[in-house]
XYZ file of C-alpha atoms in Angstrom:
383
model
C -23.678 -40.243 256.205
C -25.788 -39.169 253.252
C -28.957 -40.630 251.831
C -28.536 -40.914 248.052
C -30.899 -39.720 245.353
C -29.846 -41.699 242.296
C -30.288 -41.259 238.554
C -32.052 -43.986 236.571
C -30.736 -44.413 233.035
C -33.383 -45.147 230.334
C -31.238 -47.215 227.943
C -33.285 -49.006 225.285
C -32.349 -52.502 226.540
C -33.697 -51.810 230.033
C -36.643 -53.561 231.630
C -39.764 -51.432 231.999
C -40.804 -53.146 235.250
C -37.859 -54.612 237.247
C -36.552 -51.452 238.936
C -40.050 -50.004 239.591
C -41.084 -53.329 241.163
C -38.048 -53.248 243.478
C -38.662 -49.604 244.396
C -42.402 -50.093 244.829
C -43.217 -47.414 242.233
C -45.471 -47.400 239.192
C -43.804 -48.259 235.878
C -43.720 -45.362 233.436
C -43.814 -47.571 230.353
C -40.285 -46.434 229.477
C -37.196 -48.644 229.961
C -35.386 -48.219 233.289
C -32.033 -49.896 232.686
C -29.582 -48.776 235.368
C -29.650 -46.869 238.633
C -26.239 -45.324 239.355
C -24.887 -44.943 242.882
C -21.585 -43.124 243.180
C -19.599 -40.083 242.107
C -19.242 -40.832 238.389
C -19.350 -37.490 236.513
C -21.925 -38.904 234.086
C -24.610 -39.115 236.794
C -23.336 -38.503 240.341
C -25.695 -39.342 243.184
C -27.373 -36.345 244.805
C -27.485 -35.608 248.554
C -28.538 -32.786 250.860
C -24.899 -31.591 250.751
C -24.670 -31.508 246.935
C -23.687 -34.238 244.522
C -21.482 -37.033 245.795
C -18.810 -35.914 243.319
C -18.836 -32.420 244.869
C -18.656 -33.850 248.394
C -15.650 -36.026 247.555
C -13.882 -33.242 245.662
C -14.298 -30.842 248.603
C -12.440 -33.083 251.096
C -11.196 -36.399 249.656
C -9.265 -37.517 252.736
C -12.221 -36.969 255.067
C -14.761 -38.678 252.801
C -12.606 -41.498 251.406
C -9.977 -41.966 254.111
C -6.189 -41.535 253.796
C -5.584 -45.163 252.731
C -8.031 -45.003 249.808
C -6.690 -41.641 248.619
C -3.099 -42.897 248.819
C -3.938 -46.002 246.752
C -6.502 -44.750 244.236
C -6.237 -40.973 244.286
C -8.831 -38.372 245.390
C -11.850 -40.069 243.813
C -14.342 -42.788 244.656
C -12.787 -45.777 242.826
C -16.034 -47.651 242.103
C -19.522 -47.213 240.688
C -22.423 -49.250 242.091
C -25.546 -49.916 240.018
C -28.859 -51.648 239.908
C -28.958 -53.201 236.430
C -32.250 -54.339 234.885
C -31.880 -56.003 231.489
C -35.061 -56.556 229.496
C -33.120 -57.229 226.275
C -29.517 -58.218 225.496
C -26.793 -55.638 226.021
C -24.000 -55.260 223.484
C -21.380 -58.002 223.339
C -18.257 -56.364 224.775
C -14.835 -56.551 226.420
C -12.858 -54.212 228.668
C -9.115 -53.460 228.551
C -6.640 -54.084 231.352
C -4.975 -51.085 233.034
C -1.928 -51.003 230.752
C -4.075 -51.335 227.608
C -6.411 -48.584 228.798
C -3.542 -46.178 229.477
C -1.930 -46.943 226.121
C -5.204 -46.651 224.193
C -6.245 -43.432 225.927
C -2.870 -41.764 225.379
C -2.859 -42.807 221.705
C -6.330 -41.362 221.036
C -5.446 -38.180 222.939
C -2.251 -37.841 220.883
C -4.233 -38.297 217.652
C -6.779 -35.705 218.736
C -9.812 -38.007 218.688
C -12.608 -36.068 220.475
C -13.862 -37.687 223.696
C -17.416 -37.678 222.364
C -16.508 -39.050 218.908
C -18.601 -42.167 218.088
C -15.459 -44.043 217.011
C -13.533 -43.233 220.225
C -12.682 -46.400 222.222
C -11.043 -45.017 225.364
C -12.872 -42.392 227.408
C -10.331 -42.582 230.252
C -7.061 -44.285 231.215
C -8.601 -46.767 233.662
C -9.531 -50.426 233.460
C -13.107 -51.613 234.037
C -13.333 -54.915 235.877
C -16.899 -55.556 237.008
C -19.025 -57.883 239.099
C -22.742 -58.570 238.749
C -24.774 -60.276 241.490
C -28.228 -61.585 240.608
C -31.292 -60.384 242.503
C -33.592 -62.400 240.221
C -32.807 -65.229 237.835
C -30.236 -63.589 235.565
C -29.032 -64.678 232.106
C -25.732 -63.711 230.538
C -22.859 -64.711 228.295
C -19.383 -64.953 229.765
C -16.105 -66.122 228.230
C -15.432 -68.537 225.395
C -16.895 -72.028 225.422
C -14.439 -74.814 224.551
C -14.125 -74.635 220.735
C -15.061 -78.286 220.218
C -18.353 -77.700 222.063
C -19.095 -74.623 219.951
C -18.269 -76.565 216.776
C -20.875 -79.162 217.759
C -23.399 -76.408 218.553
C -22.928 -74.693 215.177
C -22.832 -77.991 213.294
C -26.184 -78.921 214.842
C -27.840 -75.961 213.119
C -27.414 -77.564 209.712
C -26.432 -74.264 208.055
C -24.008 -74.912 205.187
C -22.338 -71.480 205.369
C -21.266 -72.195 208.972
C -19.146 -75.211 207.966
C -15.893 -73.189 207.562
C -16.304 -71.936 211.162
C -17.015 -75.457 212.389
C -13.840 -76.736 210.717
C -11.753 -73.887 212.169
C -13.100 -74.536 215.668
C -12.029 -78.169 215.465
C -8.474 -77.138 214.577
C -5.640 -76.587 217.071
C -4.385 -74.715 218.986
C -7.669 -73.597 220.550
C -6.705 -69.948 221.077
C -5.783 -69.557 217.400
C -9.040 -71.242 216.358
C -11.104 -68.837 218.473
C -9.202 -65.829 217.128
C -9.643 -66.924 213.503
C -13.363 -67.574 213.863
C -14.152 -64.309 215.671
C -12.086 -62.395 213.105
C -13.880 -64.129 210.238
C -17.319 -63.369 211.715
C -16.579 -59.676 212.267
C -14.908 -59.077 208.891
C -17.243 -61.099 206.646
C -19.231 -59.467 203.850
C -22.188 -57.828 205.644
C -24.852 -59.109 203.239
C -23.556 -62.671 203.288
C -23.237 -62.594 207.080
C -26.776 -61.254 207.447
C -28.103 -64.182 205.402
C -26.096 -66.676 207.477
C -27.316 -65.166 210.746
C -30.930 -65.179 209.548
C -30.695 -68.858 208.588
C -28.929 -69.738 211.857
C -31.549 -67.821 213.871
C -34.390 -69.730 212.231
C -32.669 -73.011 213.111
C -32.150 -71.854 216.720
C -35.852 -71.015 216.930
C -36.800 -74.420 215.584
C -34.419 -76.426 217.803
C -34.876 -74.599 221.140
C -33.121 -76.012 224.198
C -29.457 -74.917 224.272
C -30.167 -72.791 221.179
C -33.002 -70.796 222.790
C -30.867 -67.972 224.260
C -29.298 -67.315 220.848
C -32.692 -67.356 219.136
C -33.819 -64.632 221.559
C -30.680 -62.588 220.872
C -31.345 -62.868 217.133
C -34.922 -61.613 217.592
C -33.515 -58.438 219.137
C -30.632 -58.070 216.654
C -31.716 -59.641 213.332
C -28.837 -60.195 210.930
C -26.210 -58.891 213.389
C -22.870 -60.781 213.204
C -22.799 -60.500 216.991
C -25.395 -63.299 217.069
C -22.764 -65.746 215.801
C -20.092 -64.187 218.033
C -22.448 -64.777 220.974
C -22.627 -68.470 220.082
C -18.893 -68.744 220.804
C -19.561 -67.877 224.449
C -20.788 -69.719 227.530
C -24.440 -69.122 228.357
C -24.834 -68.628 232.130
C -27.994 -68.535 234.235
C -27.437 -67.092 237.709
C -29.785 -67.772 240.587
C -30.433 -64.989 243.137
C -27.288 -64.425 245.206
C -24.923 -65.862 242.582
C -22.468 -63.585 240.778
C -20.085 -63.267 237.822
C -16.760 -61.450 237.791
C -15.738 -60.023 234.409
C -12.023 -59.350 234.163
C -10.063 -57.698 231.371
C -10.382 -59.191 227.903
C -13.310 -61.506 228.725
C -16.114 -61.154 226.147
C -19.512 -60.943 227.798
C -23.071 -59.678 227.551
C -26.008 -59.506 229.957
C -29.244 -60.830 228.491
C -32.057 -60.620 231.023
C -32.667 -60.087 234.732
C -32.135 -57.743 237.683
C -28.825 -57.522 239.504
C -26.479 -55.430 241.590
C -23.439 -54.434 239.518
C -20.191 -52.875 240.714
C -17.254 -51.777 238.598
C -14.130 -49.677 238.564
C -14.879 -46.075 237.641
C -14.372 -46.262 233.865
C -16.292 -45.966 230.582
C -13.910 -48.054 228.465
C -15.828 -50.567 226.321
C -14.862 -52.320 223.091
C -17.869 -53.838 221.357
C -18.041 -57.129 219.439
C -21.603 -56.852 218.159
C -25.299 -56.677 219.119
C -25.110 -52.914 218.779
C -25.477 -50.134 216.202
C -22.410 -48.478 217.789
C -18.847 -48.514 216.475
C -17.003 -51.860 216.398
C -13.216 -51.398 216.077
C -12.225 -54.899 214.987
C -8.401 -54.523 215.082
C -8.440 -52.944 218.543
C -10.988 -55.463 219.778
C -8.784 -58.357 218.657
C -5.868 -56.777 220.525
C -7.845 -56.695 223.768
C -9.774 -60.007 223.722
C -8.279 -62.909 225.650
C -8.784 -65.964 223.448
C -9.019 -68.466 226.283
C -11.797 -71.017 226.680
C -12.977 -71.968 230.129
C -15.694 -72.177 232.739
C -17.340 -68.797 233.443
C -16.799 -69.315 237.179
C -20.028 -68.571 239.044
C -19.269 -66.869 242.379
C -21.118 -67.577 245.579
C -20.535 -65.439 248.664
C -18.194 -66.554 251.427
C -19.652 -65.937 254.892
C -17.583 -64.432 257.705
C -18.238 -64.999 261.437
C -19.656 -61.452 261.590
C -22.393 -62.356 259.087
C -20.864 -60.539 256.113
C -21.077 -62.538 252.862
C -18.210 -61.481 250.579
C -17.926 -61.887 246.801
C -14.207 -62.505 246.405
C -12.565 -60.822 243.388
C -8.908 -60.296 242.396
C -8.953 -56.491 242.286
C -8.885 -53.733 244.913
C -10.981 -50.898 243.408
C -14.137 -52.489 244.763
C -15.298 -55.070 247.263
C -18.931 -56.201 247.234
C -20.598 -58.042 250.084
C -24.048 -58.471 251.545
C -25.746 -58.902 254.885
C -28.913 -60.950 255.120
C -30.359 -59.678 258.387
C -32.850 -61.948 260.174
C -35.979 -60.650 261.886
C -35.330 -57.800 264.344
C -31.526 -57.891 264.104
C -29.958 -55.899 266.921
C -27.611 -53.015 266.095
C -24.640 -54.304 264.110
C -21.437 -52.274 263.644
C -20.374 -51.743 260.013
C -17.827 -48.961 260.589
C -14.882 -49.024 258.144
C -11.776 -46.925 257.470
C -12.803 -46.811 253.795
C -15.828 -45.227 252.038
C -19.011 -47.280 251.736
C -22.242 -47.274 249.784
C -24.934 -49.377 251.471
C -27.891 -50.502 249.337
C -31.035 -52.203 250.625
C -32.562 -54.763 248.235
C -35.149 -56.441 250.507
C -36.986 -55.795 253.773
C -36.493 -52.726 255.958
C -33.057 -51.838 257.297
C -32.037 -48.921 259.498
C -28.558 -47.494 258.803
C -27.659 -44.811 261.316
C -30.506 -42.266 261.110
C -31.787 -43.558 257.771
C -34.573 -46.090 257.187
C -33.858 -47.964 253.967
C -36.375 -49.859 251.859
C -35.623 -51.810 248.659
C -33.688 -49.745 246.137
C -32.592 -47.017 248.562
C -28.996 -46.345 249.567
C -26.606 -44.236 251.644
C -23.013 -43.064 251.318
C -20.918 -43.512 254.461
C -17.623 -41.592 254.705
C -14.513 -43.377 255.974
C -14.387 -43.934 259.747
C -17.954 -42.726 260.328
C -19.700 -44.764 263.026
C -22.157 -47.026 261.205
C -24.749 -49.230 262.890
C -27.394 -51.241 261.075
C -30.469 -53.002 262.379
C -33.780 -54.343 261.125
C -34.649 -57.226 258.819
C -33.681 -57.478 255.165
C -30.824 -57.635 252.691
C -28.121 -54.981 252.583
C -25.325 -54.805 249.984
C -22.078 -53.113 250.970
C -19.737 -51.590 248.370
C -16.295 -50.442 249.477
C -12.604 -50.723 248.476
C -9.556 -52.692 249.583
C -7.013 -50.090 250.621
């Protein structure tokens, strides 16, 4: 098995303190948004044998196991991250597998460069993802019932929001949500900026349920994504709770530290809260206009002490072990590849002593024993 040396991404929305606090290092004053663990070509983890991408490429069947290679091909199907949000991320959705393949092939056929700012599809894969809170963690996930959003917007007392309020009280609900999101994203920019500014001031004044949207507006003044965000459920996760984000579900992370795992893809369509390209027609093709509960996940414990976050896809499987004081050697050997990440305490994995924020890659079928006291996250696949 290989101890991982992982890249930390300095995206502007990142917290300056959360990842350093976990790692026990001094903050640099710069944002530290994400720490990537995996073989993604954008920032593959480093080991004594080379990058994890090089290791997998050299012998996929040995590193990943025959079952994983047969199901997902000769690549690690997931990317594991520490995610530390100090400010809201862009409001976004991800395509399903068929949409991703279609979109990627279309842009390839039209000769859109991969690095073009208006390119939507960087690959032909879908990007389901799961985030598990390590601290209190705020996010937006899925559409709130339109009637509830109508009441929320109506309570702001902003006259220019009345057309949206009336639309949201119309039926059917999916058509109402589609019409309102379309209207927000295609409105005259100057008029929308004035509406958002007035709505933000009201959110500031009212507080309570409006407070998260007031904070978003402080970070993105005048952005139509502020109103788009108000269509969504606000969720506050407690440590150990998680959210699964499937295809077409609009979402954004707002604040907090978590463990995130996703299929190995860069495909993102943005709805707002960003200076980047927003392709409204393609976005509307991908979004699922369905209201509902965001569905907070809590882990299901097995007799062996593994706590599993159940999700409906196979590219990744996230679980954790909370090891009590002086846990005796515990066998974690699998026929699939694993990344093991310590987030609390001190855990020994094979020959490696892990402290918070450190991780190892374990090839398929390699004997794996853990001991010690702490919290260990396991990322693998269902093959």
